Amino acid sequence: MPDAEQQRRVCRTCGEKYPYPGHNSLATRTLCERCVEIPESTARVLRILRRRVDGLAKQVDKLGREDETE
């Protein structure tokens, strides 16, 4: 893959998709431009909460599919 080609990445803190590398962007390989300036202690809590919300959303989807099949 050429170095100049942009990739779509998912931010570890907020879960949003962003282009990487972006021209004059502060985004890193793991953080979008908005989250790169969040203090590490806060970002850590946000990552934990985002993973928990994602897991709960998957459980709700799974339960919804089970209800439809009954």
CSV table of N, CA and C in Angstrom, one decimal:
chain,number,residue,atom,x,y,z
A,1,MET,N,0.8,-1.2,0.0
A,1,MET,CA,0.0,0.0,0.0
A,1,MET,C,0.9,1.2,0.0
A,2,PRO,N,0.6,2.2,-0.9
A,2,PRO,CA,1.5,3.4,-0.9
A,2,PRO,C,1.4,4.2,0.3
A,3,ASP,N,2.5,4.9,0.7
A,3,ASP,CA,2.5,5.7,1.9
A,3,ASP,C,1.5,6.9,1.8
A,4,ALA,N,1.2,7.4,0.6
A,4,ALA,CA,0.4,8.6,0.5
A,4,ALA,C,-1.1,8.2,0.6
A,5,GLU,N,-1.4,6.9,0.6
A,5,GLU,CA,-2.8,6.5,0.7
A,5,GLU,C,-3.4,6.6,2.1
A,6,GLN,N,-4.6,7.3,2.2
A,6,GLN,CA,-5.2,7.4,3.5
A,6,GLN,C,-6.0,6.2,3.9
A,7,GLN,N,-6.1,5.9,5.1
A,7,GLN,CA,-6.8,4.8,5.7
A,7,GLN,C,-7.9,5.3,6.6
A,8,ARG,N,-9.0,4.6,6.7
A,8,ARG,CA,-10.0,4.9,7.7
A,8,ARG,C,-9.7,4.2,9.0
A,9,ARG,N,-9.5,5.0,10.0
A,9,ARG,CA,-9.2,4.4,11.3
A,9,ARG,C,-10.3,4.7,12.3
A,10,VAL,N,-10.4,3.9,13.4
A,10,VAL,CA,-11.4,4.1,14.4
A,10,VAL,C,-10.7,4.6,15.7
A,11,CYS,N,-11.1,5.7,16.2
A,11,CYS,CA,-10.5,6.3,17.4
A,11,CYS,C,-10.7,5.3,18.6
A,12,ARG,N,-9.7,5.1,19.4
A,12,ARG,CA,-9.8,4.2,20.5
A,12,ARG,C,-10.6,4.9,21.7
A,13,THR,N,-10.6,6.2,21.7
A,13,THR,CA,-11.3,6.9,22.8
A,13,THR,C,-12.8,7.1,22.5
A,14,CYS,N,-13.1,7.6,21.3
A,14,CYS,CA,-14.5,8.0,21.1
A,14,CYS,C,-15.2,7.0,20.1
A,15,GLY,N,-14.4,6.2,19.4
A,15,GLY,CA,-15.0,5.2,18.5
A,15,GLY,C,-15.4,5.8,17.1
A,16,GLU,N,-15.1,7.0,16.8
A,16,GLU,CA,-15.4,7.6,15.5
A,16,GLU,C,-14.4,7.2,14.5
A,17,LYS,N,-14.8,7.1,13.3
A,17,LYS,CA,-13.9,6.8,12.2
A,17,LYS,C,-13.3,8.1,11.7
A,18,TYR,N,-12.0,8.1,11.3
A,18,TYR,CA,-11.4,9.3,10.8
A,18,TYR,C,-10.3,8.9,9.8
A,19,PRO,N,-10.0,9.8,8.8
A,19,PRO,CA,-9.0,9.5,7.9
A,19,PRO,C,-7.6,9.6,8.5
A,20,TYR,N,-6.7,8.7,8.2
A,20,TYR,CA,-5.3,8.7,8.7
A,20,TYR,C,-4.4,8.3,7.6
A,21,PRO,N,-3.3,9.0,7.3
A,21,PRO,CA,-2.9,10.2,7.9
A,21,PRO,C,-3.6,11.4,7.2
A,22,GLY,N,-4.0,12.4,8.0
A,22,GLY,CA,-4.6,13.6,7.4
A,22,GLY,C,-3.6,14.7,7.3
A,23,HIS,N,-3.8,15.5,6.2
A,23,HIS,CA,-2.9,16.6,6.0
A,23,HIS,C,-3.0,17.6,7.1
A,24,ASN,N,-1.9,18.0,7.7
A,24,ASN,CA,-1.9,18.9,8.9
A,24,ASN,C,-2.8,18.5,10.0
A,25,SER,N,-3.0,17.2,10.2
A,25,SER,CA,-3.9,16.8,11.2
A,25,SER,C,-3.1,16.3,12.4
A,26,LEU,N,-3.6,16.5,13.6
A,26,LEU,CA,-3.0,16.1,14.9
A,26,LEU,C,-3.3,14.6,15.2
A,27,ALA,N,-4.2,14.0,14.4
A,27,ALA,CA,-4.6,12.6,14.6
A,27,ALA,C,-3.4,11.7,14.6
A,28,THR,N,-3.5,10.7,15.4
A,28,THR,CA,-2.4,9.6,15.4
A,28,THR,C,-3.0,8.3,14.9
A,29,ARG,N,-2.2,7.3,15.0
A,29,ARG,CA,-2.7,6.0,14.5
A,29,ARG,C,-3.9,5.5,15.3
A,30,THR,N,-4.0,5.9,16.6
A,30,THR,CA,-5.0,5.3,17.5
A,30,THR,C,-6.0,6.4,18.0
A,31,LEU,N,-5.8,7.7,17.8
A,31,LEU,CA,-6.6,8.7,18.3
A,31,LEU,C,-7.0,9.7,17.2
A,32,CYS,N,-8.3,10.1,17.2
A,32,CYS,CA,-8.7,11.1,16.2
A,32,CYS,C,-8.2,12.5,16.7
A,33,GLU,N,-8.4,13.5,15.8
A,33,GLU,CA,-7.9,14.8,16.1
A,33,GLU,C,-8.5,15.4,17.4
A,34,ARG,N,-9.8,15.1,17.6
A,34,ARG,CA,-10.5,15.7,18.8
A,34,ARG,C,-10.0,15.1,20.1
A,35,CYS,N,-9.7,13.8,20.1
A,35,CYS,CA,-9.3,13.1,21.3
A,35,CYS,C,-7.8,13.1,21.6
A,36,VAL,N,-7.0,13.6,20.7
A,36,VAL,CA,-5.6,13.6,20.9
A,36,VAL,C,-5.2,14.5,22.1
A,37,GLU,N,-6.0,15.6,22.3
A,37,GLU,CA,-5.7,16.6,23.3
A,37,GLU,C,-6.3,16.3,24.7
A,38,ILE,N,-7.1,15.2,24.8
A,38,ILE,CA,-7.7,14.8,26.1
A,38,ILE,C,-6.6,14.2,27.0
A,39,PRO,N,-6.6,14.7,28.2
A,39,PRO,CA,-5.6,14.1,29.2
A,39,PRO,C,-5.7,12.6,29.3
A,40,GLU,N,-4.6,11.9,29.4
A,40,GLU,CA,-4.6,10.5,29.4
A,40,GLU,C,-5.5,9.8,30.4
A,41,SER,N,-5.5,10.4,31.6
A,41,SER,CA,-6.4,9.8,32.7
A,41,SER,C,-7.9,9.9,32.3
A,42,THR,N,-8.3,10.9,31.6
A,42,THR,CA,-9.7,11.1,31.2
A,42,THR,C,-9.9,10.2,30.0
A,43,ALA,N,-9.0,10.1,29.1
A,43,ALA,CA,-9.1,9.2,27.9
A,43,ALA,C,-9.2,7.8,28.3
A,44,ARG,N,-8.5,7.4,29.3
A,44,ARG,CA,-8.6,6.0,29.8
A,44,ARG,C,-10.0,5.6,30.2
A,45,VAL,N,-10.6,6.5,31.0
A,45,VAL,CA,-11.9,6.3,31.5
A,45,VAL,C,-12.9,6.3,30.3
A,46,LEU,N,-12.7,7.2,29.3
A,46,LEU,CA,-13.6,7.2,28.2
A,46,LEU,C,-13.5,5.9,27.3
A,47,ARG,N,-12.3,5.4,27.2
A,47,ARG,CA,-12.1,4.1,26.5
A,47,ARG,C,-12.8,3.0,27.2
A,48,ILE,N,-12.7,2.9,28.5
A,48,ILE,CA,-13.4,1.9,29.3
A,48,ILE,C,-14.9,2.0,29.1
A,49,LEU,N,-15.4,3.2,29.2
A,49,LEU,CA,-16.9,3.4,29.1
A,49,LEU,C,-17.3,3.1,27.6
A,50,ARG,N,-16.6,3.5,26.6
A,50,ARG,CA,-17.0,3.2,25.2
A,50,ARG,C,-17.0,1.7,25.0
A,51,ARG,N,-16.1,1.0,25.5
A,51,ARG,CA,-16.1,-0.5,25.3
A,51,ARG,C,-17.3,-1.1,26.0
A,52,ARG,N,-17.6,-0.6,27.2
A,52,ARG,CA,-18.8,-1.1,27.9
A,52,ARG,C,-20.1,-0.8,27.2
A,53,VAL,N,-20.2,0.4,26.7
A,53,VAL,CA,-21.4,0.8,25.9
A,53,VAL,C,-21.5,-0.1,24.6
A,54,ASP,N,-20.4,-0.3,23.9
A,54,ASP,CA,-20.4,-1.1,22.7
A,54,ASP,C,-20.9,-2.6,23.1
A,55,GLY,N,-20.4,-3.1,24.2
A,55,GLY,CA,-20.8,-4.4,24.6
A,55,GLY,C,-22.2,-4.5,24.9
A,56,LEU,N,-22.8,-3.5,25.6
A,56,LEU,CA,-24.2,-3.5,26.0
A,56,LEU,C,-25.0,-3.4,24.7
A,57,ALA,N,-24.6,-2.5,23.8
A,57,ALA,CA,-25.4,-2.4,22.5
A,57,ALA,C,-25.4,-3.7,21.8
A,58,LYS,N,-24.3,-4.5,21.8
A,58,LYS,CA,-24.4,-5.8,21.1
A,58,LYS,C,-25.3,-6.7,21.8
A,59,GLN,N,-25.3,-6.7,23.1
A,59,GLN,CA,-26.3,-7.6,23.9
A,59,GLN,C,-27.7,-7.2,23.5
A,60,VAL,N,-28.0,-5.9,23.5
A,60,VAL,CA,-29.4,-5.5,23.1
A,60,VAL,C,-29.8,-5.9,21.7
A,61,ASP,N,-28.9,-5.8,20.8
A,61,ASP,CA,-29.1,-6.3,19.4
A,61,ASP,C,-29.4,-7.8,19.4
A,62,LYS,N,-28.6,-8.5,20.1
A,62,LYS,CA,-28.7,-10.0,20.2
A,62,LYS,C,-30.1,-10.3,20.8
A,63,LEU,N,-30.4,-9.7,21.9
A,63,LEU,CA,-31.7,-10.0,22.5
A,63,LEU,C,-32.9,-9.6,21.6
A,64,GLY,N,-32.7,-8.5,20.8
A,64,GLY,CA,-33.8,-8.1,19.9
A,64,GLY,C,-33.9,-9.1,18.8
A,65,ARG,N,-32.9,-9.7,18.3
A,65,ARG,CA,-32.9,-10.7,17.2
A,65,ARG,C,-33.6,-12.0,17.8
A,66,GLU,N,-33.3,-12.4,19.0
A,66,GLU,CA,-33.9,-13.5,19.7
A,66,GLU,C,-35.4,-13.4,19.8
A,67,ASP,N,-35.8,-12.2,20.2
A,67,ASP,CA,-37.3,-11.9,20.3
A,67,ASP,C,-38.0,-12.0,19.0
A,68,GLU,N,-37.3,-11.6,17.9
A,68,GLU,CA,-38.0,-11.7,16.6
A,68,GLU,C,-38.1,-13.1,16.1
A,69,THR,N,-37.3,-14.0,16.5
A,69,THR,CA,-37.3,-15.4,16.1
A,69,THR,C,-38.3,-16.2,16.9
A,70,GLU,N,-38.8,-15.7,18.0
A,70,GLU,CA,-39.7,-16.5,18.8
A,70,GLU,C,-41.1,-16.4,18.3
